[in-house]
């Protein structure tokens, strides 16, 4: 299978085989791929070469590592429309996936100057500071840090953000969501992001910063979301 005389690097040839296995559905999305030992035997190359090939495909998002259980063929990326405000929970539900959150921070504090300006509130007003890891079918997809004025989400509890912040705003508070302004940029996973999203350090991350407004135009949320690039894409 591998042509050692070819000028094409061996790890690259292996990657091509792996891609073909996935395209032909010999290796199925969401399922584990053979162990390094088996691949080493199958391709008749060193373990280091297998590692290099697999790592490259993990970095591209074609394969993914799950801690403690091996390497898997990635599922399709979650796609989010950019033209409307969509709650993470709804987005997952639309795709038949189970949304869940790990809350890493939930507190009430005063906003800093940037936050106060973005949310158009007084520097002395209280805000909720919420940081959550958002998961789809137990796979971490994004880290979201939301700053929300207490005046809009008064009474917000941990169990509400465990489920859906936007549902709380719409159903319990009776507000309608409006539009948003956002910027998207590419960054590399820092050590912290890499731990929280279970991706390699320096792997591609889509970072979104946005201010979402209520229908009335009042800013509701200043949020920074960091999506694992291999598991997420946007469309417009
Ligand atoms: C999306 C948005 C976030 C928002 C979240 C609310 O992910 N990018 O800005 O905070 O949805 O999701 P949920 O209603 O599931 O808490």
Coordinates of C-alpha atoms and ligand atoms in Angstrom, one line a residue:
X1 CA 0.0 0.0 0.0
X2 CA 2.8 2.3 0.9
X3 CA 5.4 3.2 -1.8
X4 CA 8.6 3.9 0.1
X5 CA 10.4 4.9 -3.1
X6 CA 7.9 7.6 -3.8
X7 CA 8.9 11.3 -3.3
X8 CA 5.5 11.7 -1.5
X9 CA 6.2 11.5 2.3
X10 CA 5.1 8.3 3.9
X11 CA 3.0 9.9 6.5
X12 CA 1.2 11.8 3.7
X13 CA 0.5 8.6 1.9
X14 CA -1.0 7.1 5.1
X15 CA -3.2 10.1 5.5
X16 CA -4.5 9.6 2.0
X17 CA -5.3 6.0 2.8
X18 CA -7.1 7.1 5.9
X19 CA -9.1 9.7 4.1
X20 CA -10.1 7.1 1.5
X21 CA -11.2 4.7 4.2
X22 CA -13.4 7.5 5.6
X23 CA -14.8 8.5 2.2
X24 CA -15.6 4.9 1.4
X25 CA -17.1 4.5 4.8
X26 CA -14.8 1.7 5.7
X27 CA -14.1 3.8 8.8
X28 CA -17.4 5.2 10.0
X29 CA -18.0 8.6 11.5
X30 CA -18.1 8.6 15.2
X31 CA -16.4 5.3 15.5
X32 CA -12.9 4.4 16.8
X33 CA -10.1 3.8 14.3
X34 CA -7.7 0.9 14.8
X35 CA -5.0 1.3 17.4
X36 CA -1.5 2.7 16.7
X37 CA -0.1 -0.8 17.0
X38 CA -2.5 -2.3 14.4
X39 CA -1.9 0.6 12.0
X40 CA 1.9 0.2 12.4
X41 CA 1.5 -3.4 11.4
X42 CA -1.0 -2.8 8.6
X43 CA 1.1 -0.1 6.9
X44 CA 4.5 -1.6 7.8
X45 CA 5.9 1.7 9.0
X46 CA 7.2 3.0 12.3
X47 CA 4.9 4.1 15.1
X48 CA 6.3 7.6 14.8
X49 CA 5.2 7.8 11.2
X50 CA 1.7 6.6 12.2
X51 CA 1.6 9.2 15.0
X52 CA 2.6 12.0 12.6
X53 CA -0.1 10.9 10.1
X54 CA -2.8 10.7 12.7
X55 CA -1.9 13.9 14.4
X56 CA -2.1 15.8 11.1
X57 CA -5.6 14.5 10.6
X58 CA -6.6 15.3 14.2
X59 CA -5.3 18.9 13.6
X60 CA -7.5 19.1 10.5
X61 CA -10.5 17.9 12.5
X62 CA -10.9 14.8 10.4
X63 CA -10.0 12.5 13.4
X64 CA -10.5 13.4 17.0
X65 CA -9.0 12.1 20.2
X66 CA -11.2 11.2 23.2
X67 CA -9.3 11.1 26.4
X68 CA -8.9 7.6 27.7
X69 CA -10.8 5.9 24.8
X70 CA -8.7 6.4 21.6
X71 CA -9.0 8.1 18.3
X72 CA -12.3 8.5 16.4
X73 CA -13.5 9.6 13.0
X74 CA -15.0 13.0 13.6
X75 CA -18.7 13.6 13.1
X76 CA -19.7 16.3 10.7
X77 CA -19.0 19.8 12.0
X78 CA -21.9 21.6 13.7
X79 CA -23.1 24.4 11.4
X80 CA -24.4 27.6 12.8
X81 CA -26.3 30.2 10.7
X82 CA -24.9 33.6 11.1
X83 CA -27.9 35.5 10.0
X84 CA -29.9 35.1 13.2
X85 CA -29.3 34.7 16.9
X86 CA -29.5 31.0 17.8
X87 CA -29.2 29.6 21.2
X88 CA -26.6 26.8 21.5
X89 CA -29.3 24.5 23.0
X90 CA -31.6 25.1 20.1
X91 CA -28.8 24.6 17.6
X92 CA -28.0 21.3 19.0
X93 CA -31.6 20.2 19.2
X94 CA -32.1 21.1 15.5
X95 CA -29.3 18.7 14.7
X96 CA -30.7 15.9 16.9
X97 CA -27.8 16.3 19.4
X98 CA -28.0 16.6 23.1
X99 CA -26.8 19.9 24.4
X100 CA -25.2 20.2 27.8
X101 CA -23.1 22.7 29.7
X102 CA -20.3 22.6 32.3
X103 CA -20.4 25.8 34.2
X104 CA -16.9 27.0 35.1
X105 CA -17.9 30.4 36.5
X106 CA -21.1 32.1 37.6
X107 CA -21.0 35.3 39.5
X108 CA -22.4 38.7 39.9
X109 CA -20.0 41.6 39.7
X110 CA -19.5 45.2 38.4
X111 CA -18.7 45.5 34.7
X112 CA -15.3 46.8 33.5
X113 CA -15.3 49.8 31.2
X114 CA -15.4 47.9 28.0
X115 CA -18.3 45.7 29.2
X116 CA -20.2 48.7 30.5
X117 CA -19.8 50.5 27.1
X118 CA -20.7 47.4 25.0
X119 CA -23.8 46.8 27.2
X120 CA -24.6 50.5 27.5
X121 CA -25.0 50.3 31.2
X122 CA -23.6 52.3 34.1
X123 CA -20.2 51.1 35.5
X124 CA -22.0 50.7 38.9
X125 CA -24.7 48.4 37.6
X126 CA -24.4 44.7 38.3
X127 CA -23.8 42.0 35.6
X128 CA -23.8 38.3 35.6
X129 CA -20.5 36.8 34.5
X130 CA -21.1 33.3 33.1
X131 CA -18.5 31.0 31.7
X132 CA -19.7 27.7 30.3
X133 CA -18.2 24.8 28.3
X134 CA -20.9 23.9 25.7
X135 CA -21.1 20.3 24.7
X136 CA -23.0 18.4 22.0
X137 CA -23.4 14.7 22.6
X138 CA -20.9 15.0 25.4
X139 CA -18.2 16.4 23.1
X140 CA -16.9 19.9 24.0
X141 CA -17.7 22.4 21.2
X142 CA -17.2 25.8 22.6
X143 CA -16.3 27.9 25.6
X144 CA -18.7 30.8 26.1
X145 CA -18.1 33.7 28.4
X146 CA -21.3 35.9 28.6
X147 CA -21.7 39.2 30.4
X148 CA -25.4 39.9 31.0
X149 CA -26.9 42.9 32.8
X150 CA -28.6 41.8 36.0
X151 CA -31.4 44.3 35.1
X152 CA -32.4 42.1 32.2
X153 CA -31.9 38.6 33.6
X154 CA -32.7 39.3 37.3
X155 CA -33.2 36.0 39.2
X156 CA -31.0 34.0 36.9
X157 CA -29.9 30.8 38.6
X158 CA -27.2 28.2 38.0
X159 CA -29.9 25.7 36.9
X160 CA -31.1 28.1 34.2
X161 CA -27.7 28.5 32.6
X162 CA -27.1 24.7 33.0
X163 CA -29.9 24.5 30.4
X164 CA -30.5 27.5 28.2
X165 CA -29.8 31.2 28.9
X166 CA -31.8 32.4 25.9
X167 CA -34.8 30.3 27.0
X168 CA -34.6 32.0 30.4
X169 CA -34.6 35.4 28.7
X170 CA -37.4 34.6 26.3
X171 CA -39.7 32.3 28.3
X172 CA -39.2 33.4 31.9
X173 CA -38.4 37.0 31.3
X174 CA -40.7 37.4 28.3
X175 CA -38.2 39.3 26.1
X176 CA -37.8 38.9 22.4
X177 CA -34.3 38.5 20.9
X178 CA -33.3 41.0 18.3
X179 CA -30.1 41.3 16.3
X180 CA -26.4 41.1 17.0
X181 CA -23.0 42.6 16.0
X182 CA -20.2 40.2 15.9
X183 CA -16.6 39.7 14.8
X184 CA -15.0 36.4 14.0
X185 CA -11.3 35.7 14.1
X186 CA -9.0 32.7 14.1
X187 CA -6.7 32.0 17.1
X188 CA -4.6 29.1 18.2
X189 CA -5.7 27.1 21.2
X190 CA -3.9 28.2 24.4
X191 CA -3.1 25.7 27.1
X192 CA -6.3 26.5 28.9
X193 CA -8.5 26.3 25.8
X194 CA -6.8 23.1 24.9
X195 CA -7.7 21.6 28.3
X196 CA -11.3 22.8 28.3
X197 CA -12.1 21.8 24.7
X198 CA -9.9 18.7 24.7
X199 CA -8.0 19.8 21.5
X200 CA -4.2 20.1 20.9
X201 CA -2.4 23.3 21.9
X202 CA -2.3 25.7 19.0
X203 CA -5.0 23.9 17.1
X204 CA -7.4 26.3 15.2
X205 CA -10.1 28.0 17.3
X206 CA -12.9 30.3 15.9
X207 CA -13.3 33.1 18.3
X208 CA -16.5 35.2 18.1
X209 CA -17.1 38.4 20.0
X210 CA -20.5 39.8 19.9
X211 CA -23.1 42.0 21.4
X212 CA -26.6 40.6 21.2
X213 CA -29.6 42.9 21.5
X214 CA -33.2 42.5 22.5
X215 CA -35.8 43.3 19.9
X216 CA -36.2 46.7 21.6
X217 CA -32.5 47.4 20.8
X218 CA -31.3 47.1 24.4
X219 CA -28.0 45.1 24.6
X220 CA -28.6 41.8 26.3
X221 CA -25.3 40.0 26.2
X222 CA -21.6 40.7 25.6
X223 CA -20.2 37.4 24.8
X224 CA -16.9 35.8 23.7
X225 CA -17.3 32.3 22.2
X226 CA -14.3 30.1 21.4
X227 CA -15.3 27.2 19.1
X228 CA -13.1 24.1 18.3
X229 CA -12.3 24.7 14.7
X230 CA -12.5 21.1 13.9
X231 CA -16.0 20.7 15.2
X232 CA -17.8 23.9 14.1
X233 CA -18.5 26.1 11.1
X234 CA -20.6 29.1 10.3
X235 CA -22.7 29.8 7.3
X236 CA -24.4 32.9 6.0
Ligands
LIG1 C1 -25.1 30.8 21.4 C2 -24.5 32.2 21.4 C3 -24.2 32.7 22.8 C4 -25.4 32.5 23.7 C5 -25.8 31.1 23.7 C6 -27.1 30.8 24.5 O1 -24.1 29.9 21.6 N1 -23.3 32.3 20.6 O2 -24.0 34.1 22.7 O3 -25.0 32.8 25.1 O4 -26.1 30.7 22.4 O5 -27.3 29.4 24.5 P1 -28.3 28.7 25.5 O6 -29.6 29.4 25.3 O7 -28.2 27.3 25.1 O8 -27.7 29.0 26.9

